[in-house]
Amino acid sequence: MTYVFVYGTLKRDFWNHGYLAGCDYIGTGRLVDKYPLLVDPQSAIPFLLNRKGSGHQVEGEIYLVPDETLADLDRLEGYPGWYNRTELPILITADPEMSKPYTMTCLVYILDDSPKVQGRESKFYKNYDHSHRARRSLG
């Protein structure tokens, strides 16, 4: 079992959330450190760029994921090859059993700073939400 922090289409109410069906929802949180979250304007797909100290403390959700589901997530995210997985500290901001915020380490899918993302760095986001999908529909 592995704790995974999701910040995009794997979150509740998004089209890839079904991959996390049956996983334990831990709560919401945000990255302890700042990282740039970008959204591709044509596909509305978000990606987190491995450039610590730039961007925002990105918000997302934490799940406890069994090994079989982690393998499915790896295939979805193109790991290894497209995304990498890295362990990052996450500040848990909402947990049903929480008495105060705490920090835990989670796996996060992240893109290395590479030519794959050049030219896509127009705006960094703190949170991926449904307005990104709406912009895609309008475009």
Coordinates of N, CA, C and O in Angstrom, one line a residue:
M1 N 0.9 -1.2 0.0 CA 0.0 0.0 0.0 C 0.9 1.2 0.0 O 1.9 1.3 0.7
T2 N 0.5 2.2 -0.8 CA 1.2 3.4 -1.0 C 0.3 4.7 -0.9 O -0.8 4.6 -1.5
Y3 N 0.8 5.7 -0.2 CA 0.0 7.0 -0.2 C 0.4 7.7 -1.5 O 1.6 7.9 -1.8
V4 N -0.7 8.2 -2.2 CA -0.5 8.9 -3.5 C -1.2 10.2 -3.4 O -2.4 10.2 -3.0
F5 N -0.6 11.3 -3.8 CA -1.1 12.6 -3.9 C -1.5 12.9 -5.4 O -0.7 12.7 -6.2
V6 N -2.8 13.2 -5.6 CA -3.3 13.4 -7.0 C -3.8 14.9 -7.0 O -4.4 15.4 -6.1
Y7 N -3.5 15.5 -8.2 CA -3.7 17.0 -8.3 C -4.5 17.3 -9.6 O -4.8 18.5 -9.8
G8 N -4.9 16.3 -10.4 CA -5.5 16.6 -11.6 C -6.7 15.7 -11.9 O -7.7 15.6 -11.1
T9 N -6.7 15.0 -13.0 CA -7.8 14.2 -13.5 C -8.1 13.0 -12.7 O -9.1 12.3 -12.9
L10 N -7.3 12.6 -11.7 CA -7.6 11.5 -10.8 C -8.4 12.0 -9.6 O -8.8 11.1 -8.8
K11 N -8.6 13.3 -9.4 CA -9.3 13.8 -8.3 C -10.8 13.4 -8.4 O -11.3 13.1 -9.5
R12 N -11.5 13.5 -7.3 CA -13.0 13.2 -7.4 C -13.6 14.1 -8.4 O -13.2 15.3 -8.5
D13 N -14.6 13.6 -9.0 CA -15.4 14.3 -10.0 C -14.7 14.6 -11.3 O -15.2 15.4 -12.1
F14 N -13.6 14.0 -11.6 CA -12.9 14.1 -12.8 C -12.8 12.7 -13.5 O -13.0 11.7 -12.9
W15 N -12.6 12.8 -14.8 CA -12.8 11.6 -15.7 C -11.9 10.4 -15.4 O -12.2 9.3 -15.7
N16 N -10.7 10.6 -14.7 CA -9.9 9.4 -14.4 C -10.0 8.9 -12.9 O -9.3 8.1 -12.5
H17 N -10.9 9.5 -12.2 CA -11.1 9.1 -10.8 C -11.4 7.7 -10.6 O -11.1 7.1 -9.6
G18 N -12.0 7.0 -11.6 CA -12.4 5.6 -11.5 C -11.2 4.7 -11.2 O -11.4 3.6 -10.7
Y19 N -10.0 5.1 -11.6 CA -8.8 4.4 -11.3 C -8.6 4.2 -9.8 O -8.0 3.3 -9.4
L20 N -9.2 5.1 -9.0 CA -9.0 5.1 -7.6 C -10.2 4.5 -6.8 O -10.3 4.5 -5.6
A21 N -11.1 3.9 -7.6 CA -12.3 3.2 -7.0 C -11.8 2.1 -6.0 O -10.9 1.4 -6.4
G22 N -12.3 2.2 -4.9 CA -12.0 1.2 -3.9 C -10.7 1.5 -3.0 O -10.4 0.8 -2.1
C23 N -10.1 2.6 -3.4 CA -8.9 3.1 -2.6 C -9.4 3.9 -1.4 O -10.5 4.5 -1.5
D24 N -8.7 3.9 -0.3 CA -9.0 4.7 0.8 C -8.7 6.2 0.6 O -7.5 6.5 0.3
Y25 N -9.7 7.0 0.7 CA -9.5 8.5 0.6 C -9.0 8.9 2.0 O -9.6 8.7 3.0
I26 N -7.9 9.6 2.0 CA -7.3 10.1 3.2 C -7.7 11.5 3.6 O -8.0 11.8 4.7
G27 N -7.7 12.4 2.6 CA -8.2 13.8 2.8 C -7.6 14.7 1.7 O -7.0 14.2 0.7
T28 N -7.7 16.0 1.9 CA -7.1 16.9 1.0 C -5.9 17.5 1.6 O -5.6 17.4 2.8
G29 N -5.0 18.0 0.7 CA -3.8 18.5 1.2 C -3.1 19.4 0.1 O -3.7 19.6 -0.9
R30 N -2.0 19.9 0.4 CA -1.2 20.7 -0.5 C 0.3 20.4 -0.4 O 0.7 19.9 0.7
L31 N 1.0 20.6 -1.5 CA 2.4 20.4 -1.4 C 3.0 21.3 -0.4 O 2.6 22.5 -0.3
V32 N 4.0 20.8 0.4 CA 4.7 21.7 1.4 C 5.5 22.7 0.6 O 5.5 23.9 1.0
D33 N 6.1 22.3 -0.5 CA 7.0 23.2 -1.3 C 6.2 23.7 -2.5 O 5.3 23.0 -2.9
K34 N 6.7 24.7 -3.1 CA 6.1 25.2 -4.3 C 6.6 24.5 -5.5 O 7.8 24.2 -5.6
Y35 N 5.7 24.1 -6.4 CA 6.0 23.5 -7.7 C 5.0 24.1 -8.8 O 3.9 24.5 -8.4
P36 N 5.5 24.2 -10.0 CA 4.6 24.7 -11.0 C 3.6 23.7 -11.5 O 4.0 22.6 -12.0
L37 N 2.3 24.0 -11.5 CA 1.2 23.2 -12.0 C 0.8 23.9 -13.3 O 0.4 25.0 -13.3
L38 N 0.9 23.2 -14.4 CA 0.6 23.7 -15.7 C -0.6 22.9 -16.3 O -0.8 21.7 -15.9
V39 N -1.4 23.5 -17.1 CA -2.5 22.8 -17.8 C -2.3 23.0 -19.3 O -2.3 24.2 -19.8
D40 N -2.3 21.9 -20.0 CA -2.2 22.0 -21.5 C -3.5 22.6 -22.0 O -4.5 22.1 -21.7
P41 N -3.4 23.7 -22.8 CA -4.6 24.4 -23.2 C -5.4 23.6 -24.2 O -6.6 23.9 -24.3
Q42 N -4.9 22.7 -24.9 CA -5.6 22.0 -25.9 C -6.3 20.8 -25.3 O -7.5 20.5 -25.6
S43 N -5.6 20.0 -24.4 CA -6.2 18.8 -23.9 C -6.8 19.0 -22.5 O -7.5 18.1 -22.0
A44 N -6.5 20.1 -21.8 CA -6.9 20.4 -20.5 C -6.3 19.4 -19.5 O -6.8 19.2 -18.4
I45 N -5.2 18.8 -19.9 CA -4.5 17.8 -19.0 C -3.5 18.6 -18.1 O -2.7 19.4 -18.7
P46 N -3.5 18.4 -16.8 CA -2.6 19.1 -15.9 C -1.3 18.3 -15.8 O -1.3 17.1 -15.9
F47 N -0.2 19.0 -15.5 CA 1.0 18.3 -15.1 C 1.8 19.2 -14.2 O 1.8 20.4 -14.3
L48 N 2.5 18.5 -13.3 CA 3.3 19.2 -12.3 C 4.8 19.1 -12.8 O 5.2 18.0 -13.1
L49 N 5.4 20.2 -12.8 CA 6.8 20.3 -13.3 C 7.8 20.2 -12.1 O 7.6 20.8 -11.1
N50 N 8.8 19.4 -12.3 CA 9.8 19.2 -11.2 C 10.7 20.3 -11.2 O 11.9 20.2 -11.6
R51 N 10.2 21.4 -10.6 CA 11.0 22.6 -10.5 C 10.7 23.3 -9.1 O 9.9 24.2 -9.0
K52 N 11.2 22.6 -8.1 CA 10.9 23.1 -6.7 C 11.3 24.5 -6.5 O 12.3 25.0 -6.9
G53 N 10.3 25.2 -5.8 CA 10.5 26.6 -5.5 C 9.8 27.6 -6.4 O 9.8 28.8 -6.2
S54 N 9.3 27.1 -7.5 CA 8.6 27.9 -8.5 C 7.1 27.5 -8.5 O 6.8 26.3 -8.2
G55 N 6.2 28.4 -8.7 CA 4.8 28.1 -8.8 C 4.1 28.3 -7.4 O 4.3 29.3 -6.8
H56 N 3.3 27.3 -7.1 CA 2.5 27.3 -5.9 C 2.6 26.1 -5.1 O 3.1 25.0 -5.5
Q57 N 2.0 26.1 -3.8 CA 1.8 24.9 -3.0 C 0.5 24.3 -3.6 O -0.6 24.6 -3.2
V58 N 0.7 23.4 -4.5 CA -0.4 22.8 -5.3 C -1.3 22.0 -4.4 O -0.9 21.3 -3.5
E59 N -2.7 22.2 -4.6 CA -3.7 21.5 -3.8 C -4.1 20.2 -4.5 O -4.1 20.1 -5.7
G60 N -4.5 19.2 -3.7 CA -4.9 17.9 -4.2 C -5.5 17.0 -3.2 O -5.9 17.5 -2.1
E61 N -5.6 15.7 -3.5 CA -6.2 14.7 -2.7 C -5.2 13.6 -2.4 O -4.4 13.3 -3.3
I62 N -5.3 12.9 -1.3 CA -4.5 11.8 -0.9 C -5.3 10.6 -0.8 O -6.4 10.5 -0.2
Y63 N -4.7 9.5 -1.4 CA -5.3 8.2 -1.3 C -4.3 7.1 -0.9 O -3.1 7.3 -1.2
L64 N -4.8 6.1 -0.2 CA -4.0 4.9 0.1 C -4.3 3.9 -1.0 O -5.4 3.5 -1.1
V65 N -3.3 3.6 -1.8 CA -3.4 2.8 -3.0 C -2.7 1.5 -2.9 O -1.5 1.4 -2.6
P66 N -3.4 0.4 -3.2 CA -2.8 -1.0 -3.2 C -1.8 -1.1 -4.4 O -2.0 -0.3 -5.4
D67 N -0.9 -2.0 -4.4 CA 0.1 -2.2 -5.4 C -0.5 -2.4 -6.8 O 0.0 -1.9 -7.8
E68 N -1.6 -3.1 -6.9 CA -2.2 -3.4 -8.2 C -2.7 -2.1 -8.8 O -2.6 -1.8 -10.0
T69 N -3.3 -1.2 -8.0 CA -3.8 0.1 -8.5 C -2.7 1.0 -8.8 O -2.7 1.7 -9.8
L70 N -1.6 0.9 -8.1 CA -0.4 1.7 -8.4 C 0.1 1.4 -9.8 O 0.5 2.2 -10.5
A71 N 0.1 0.1 -10.1 CA 0.6 -0.4 -11.4 C -0.4 0.2 -12.5 O 0.1 0.6 -13.6
D72 N -1.7 0.3 -12.2 CA -2.6 0.8 -13.2 C -2.3 2.3 -13.4 O -2.4 2.9 -14.5
L73 N -2.1 3.0 -12.2 CA -1.7 4.5 -12.3 C -0.5 4.7 -13.1 O -0.4 5.6 -13.9
D74 N 0.5 3.8 -12.9 CA 1.8 3.9 -13.7 C 1.5 3.9 -15.2 O 2.1 4.7 -15.9
R75 N 0.7 3.0 -15.6 CA 0.3 2.8 -17.0 C -0.4 4.1 -17.5 O -0.1 4.6 -18.6
L76 N -1.4 4.6 -16.7 CA -2.1 5.8 -17.1 C -1.2 7.0 -17.2 O -1.3 7.7 -18.2
E77 N -0.3 7.1 -16.3 CA 0.6 8.3 -16.3 C 1.9 8.1 -17.2 O 2.7 9.0 -17.2
G78 N 2.0 7.0 -17.8 CA 3.2 6.8 -18.6 C 4.5 6.7 -17.9 O 5.5 7.2 -18.3
Y79 N 4.4 6.1 -16.7 CA 5.6 5.9 -15.9 C 6.2 4.5 -16.1 O 5.4 3.5 -16.0
P80 N 7.5 4.4 -16.3 CA 8.4 5.5 -16.5 C 8.4 5.9 -18.0 O 7.9 5.1 -18.8
G81 N 8.9 7.0 -18.3 CA 8.9 7.5 -19.7 C 8.4 8.9 -19.8 O 9.1 9.7 -20.3
W82 N 7.2 9.0 -19.4 CA 6.6 10.4 -19.5 C 6.7 11.0 -18.1 O 7.5 11.9 -17.9
Y83 N 5.9 10.6 -17.2 CA 6.0 11.1 -15.8 C 7.0 10.3 -15.0 O 7.2 9.1 -15.3
N84 N 7.5 10.9 -14.0 CA 8.3 10.2 -13.0 C 7.5 10.2 -11.7 O 6.6 11.0 -11.5
R85 N 7.8 9.3 -10.8 CA 7.2 9.3 -9.5 C 8.2 9.7 -8.5 O 9.4 9.3 -8.5
T86 N 7.8 10.6 -7.6 CA 8.8 11.0 -6.6 C 8.0 11.2 -5.3 O 6.8 11.4 -5.3
E87 N 8.7 11.0 -4.2 CA 8.1 11.2 -2.8 C 8.2 12.7 -2.5 O 9.3 13.2 -2.5
L88 N 7.1 13.3 -2.1 CA 7.1 14.7 -1.7 C 6.3 14.9 -0.4 O 5.4 14.1 -0.2
P89 N 6.7 15.8 0.4 CA 5.9 16.1 1.7 C 4.7 16.8 1.3 O 4.7 17.8 0.5
I90 N 3.6 16.4 1.9 CA 2.2 16.9 1.7 C 1.7 17.4 3.1 O 1.7 16.6 4.0
L91 N 1.2 18.6 3.1 CA 0.5 19.1 4.3 C -1.0 18.7 4.2 O -1.7 19.1 3.3
I92 N -1.4 17.8 5.1 CA -2.8 17.4 5.1 C -3.7 18.5 5.7 O -3.5 18.9 6.8
T93 N -4.6 19.0 4.9 CA -5.4 20.1 5.4 C -6.8 19.7 5.8 O -7.5 20.5 6.5
A94 N -7.3 18.6 5.3 CA -8.6 18.1 5.7 C -8.6 16.6 5.7 O -8.4 15.9 4.7
D95 N -8.8 16.1 6.9 CA -8.9 14.6 7.1 C -10.0 14.4 8.1 O -10.1 15.1 9.2
P96 N -11.0 13.6 7.8 CA -12.1 13.4 8.7 C -11.8 13.1 10.2 O -12.5 13.5 11.1
E97 N -10.6 12.5 10.4 CA -10.2 12.2 11.8 C -9.1 13.1 12.3 O -8.5 12.8 13.3
M98 N -8.9 14.2 11.7 CA -7.8 15.1 12.0 C -8.1 16.1 13.1 O -9.2 16.7 13.0
S99 N -7.2 16.2 14.0 CA -7.4 17.2 15.1 C -6.7 18.5 14.7 O -7.0 19.6 15.1
K100 N -5.6 18.4 13.9 CA -4.8 19.5 13.5 C -4.0 19.1 12.2 O -3.8 17.9 12.0
P101 N -3.7 20.0 11.4 CA -2.9 19.7 10.1 C -1.6 19.0 10.5 O -1.0 19.2 11.5
Y102 N -1.2 18.1 9.6 CA 0.0 17.3 9.7 C 0.6 17.1 8.4 O 0.0 17.3 7.3
T103 N 1.9 16.7 8.3 CA 2.6 16.5 7.1 C 2.9 15.0 6.9 O 3.2 14.3 7.9
M104 N 2.7 14.5 5.7 CA 3.1 13.1 5.4 C 3.7 13.1 4.0 O 3.6 14.0 3.3
T105 N 4.4 12.0 3.8 CA 5.1 11.8 2.5 C 4.2 11.0 1.6 O 3.7 9.9 2.0
C106 N 4.1 11.4 0.3 CA 3.2 10.7 -0.7 C 4.0 10.6 -2.0 O 4.8 11.5 -2.3
L107 N 3.6 9.6 -2.8 CA 4.1 9.6 -4.1 C 3.3 10.6 -5.0 O 2.1 10.7 -4.8
V108 N 4.1 11.3 -5.9 CA 3.5 12.3 -6.7 C 4.0 12.0 -8.1 O 5.2 11.8 -8.3
Y109 N 3.1 12.0 -9.1 CA 3.5 11.9 -10.5 C 3.9 13.3 -11.0 O 3.2 14.3 -10.8
I110 N 5.2 13.4 -11.5 CA 5.7 14.7 -11.8 C 6.6 14.6 -13.1 O 7.1 13.6 -13.4
L111 N 6.6 15.7 -13.9 CA 7.3 15.8 -15.1 C 8.7 16.4 -14.8 O 8.8 17.5 -14.2
D112 N 9.7 15.8 -15.3 CA 11.1 16.4 -15.2 C 11.1 17.6 -16.1 O 10.4 17.7 -17.1
D113 N 11.9 18.6 -15.7 CA 12.1 19.8 -16.5 C 12.8 19.4 -17.8 O 14.0 19.0 -17.8
S114 N 12.1 19.4 -18.9 CA 12.7 18.8 -20.1 C 12.1 19.5 -21.3 O 11.1 20.3 -21.2
P115 N 12.5 19.2 -22.5 CA 11.9 19.8 -23.7 C 10.5 19.4 -23.9 O 9.8 20.1 -24.7
K116 N 10.0 18.4 -23.2 CA 8.6 18.0 -23.3 C 7.6 19.1 -22.9 O 6.5 19.1 -23.4
V117 N 8.1 20.0 -22.1 CA 7.2 21.1 -21.5 C 7.6 22.5 -22.0 O 6.9 23.4 -21.7
Q118 N 8.6 22.6 -22.8 CA 9.0 23.9 -23.3 C 7.9 24.5 -24.1 O 7.2 23.8 -24.9
G119 N 7.6 25.8 -23.9 CA 6.6 26.5 -24.6 C 5.2 26.3 -23.9 O 4.2 26.9 -24.4
R120 N 5.1 25.6 -22.8 CA 3.8 25.4 -22.2 C 3.8 26.1 -20.8 O 2.9 25.8 -20.0
E121 N 4.7 27.0 -20.6 CA 4.8 27.6 -19.3 C 4.2 29.0 -19.1 O 4.8 29.9 -18.6
S122 N 3.0 29.1 -19.7 CA 2.4 30.5 -19.7 C 1.8 30.8 -18.3 O 1.8 32.0 -17.9
K123 N 1.2 29.9 -17.6 CA 0.6 30.2 -16.3 C 0.7 29.0 -15.4 O 0.5 27.9 -15.8
F124 N 1.0 29.3 -14.1 CA 1.1 28.2 -13.1 C -0.2 28.3 -12.2 O -0.6 29.4 -11.9
Y125 N -0.7 27.2 -11.9 CA -2.0 27.1 -11.1 C -1.7 26.5 -9.7 O -0.8 25.8 -9.5
K126 N -2.6 26.9 -8.8 CA -2.6 26.3 -7.4 C -3.5 25.1 -7.3 O -3.2 24.2 -6.5
N127 N -4.5 25.1 -8.2 CA -5.5 24.0 -8.1 C -6.0 23.7 -9.5 O -6.3 24.7 -10.3
Y128 N -6.2 22.5 -9.8 CA -6.8 22.1 -11.1 C -8.3 21.9 -10.8 O -8.7 21.1 -9.9
D129 N -9.2 22.6 -11.5 CA -10.6 22.5 -11.3 C -11.4 22.4 -12.6 O -10.8 22.3 -13.7
H130 N -12.7 22.4 -12.5 CA -13.5 22.2 -13.7 C -13.5 23.3 -14.7 O -13.9 23.1 -15.8
S131 N -13.0 24.5 -14.3 CA -12.9 25.6 -15.2 C -11.9 25.2 -16.3 O -12.0 25.7 -17.4
H132 N -10.9 24.4 -16.0 CA -9.9 24.0 -17.1 C -10.6 23.2 -18.1 O -10.4 23.3 -19.3
R133 N -11.5 22.3 -17.7 CA -12.2 21.4 -18.7 C -13.1 22.3 -19.5 O -13.3 22.0 -20.7
A134 N -13.8 23.3 -18.9 CA -14.7 24.1 -19.6 C -14.0 24.9 -20.7 O -14.5 25.1 -21.8
R135 N -12.8 25.4 -20.3 CA -12.0 26.1 -21.4 C -11.7 25.2 -22.5 O -11.6 25.6 -23.7
R136 N -11.4 23.9 -22.2 CA -11.1 23.0 -23.3 C -12.3 22.8 -24.2 O -12.2 22.8 -25.4
S137 N -13.5 22.7 -23.6 CA -14.8 22.6 -24.4 C -15.0 23.8 -25.2 O -15.5 23.6 -26.3
L138 N -14.7 25.0 -24.8 CA -14.9 26.2 -25.5 C -13.9 26.3 -26.7 O -14.2 27.0 -27.7
G139 N -12.7 25.8 -26.4 CA -11.6 26.0 -27.4 C -11.8 25.1 -28.6 O -11.4 25.1 -29.7

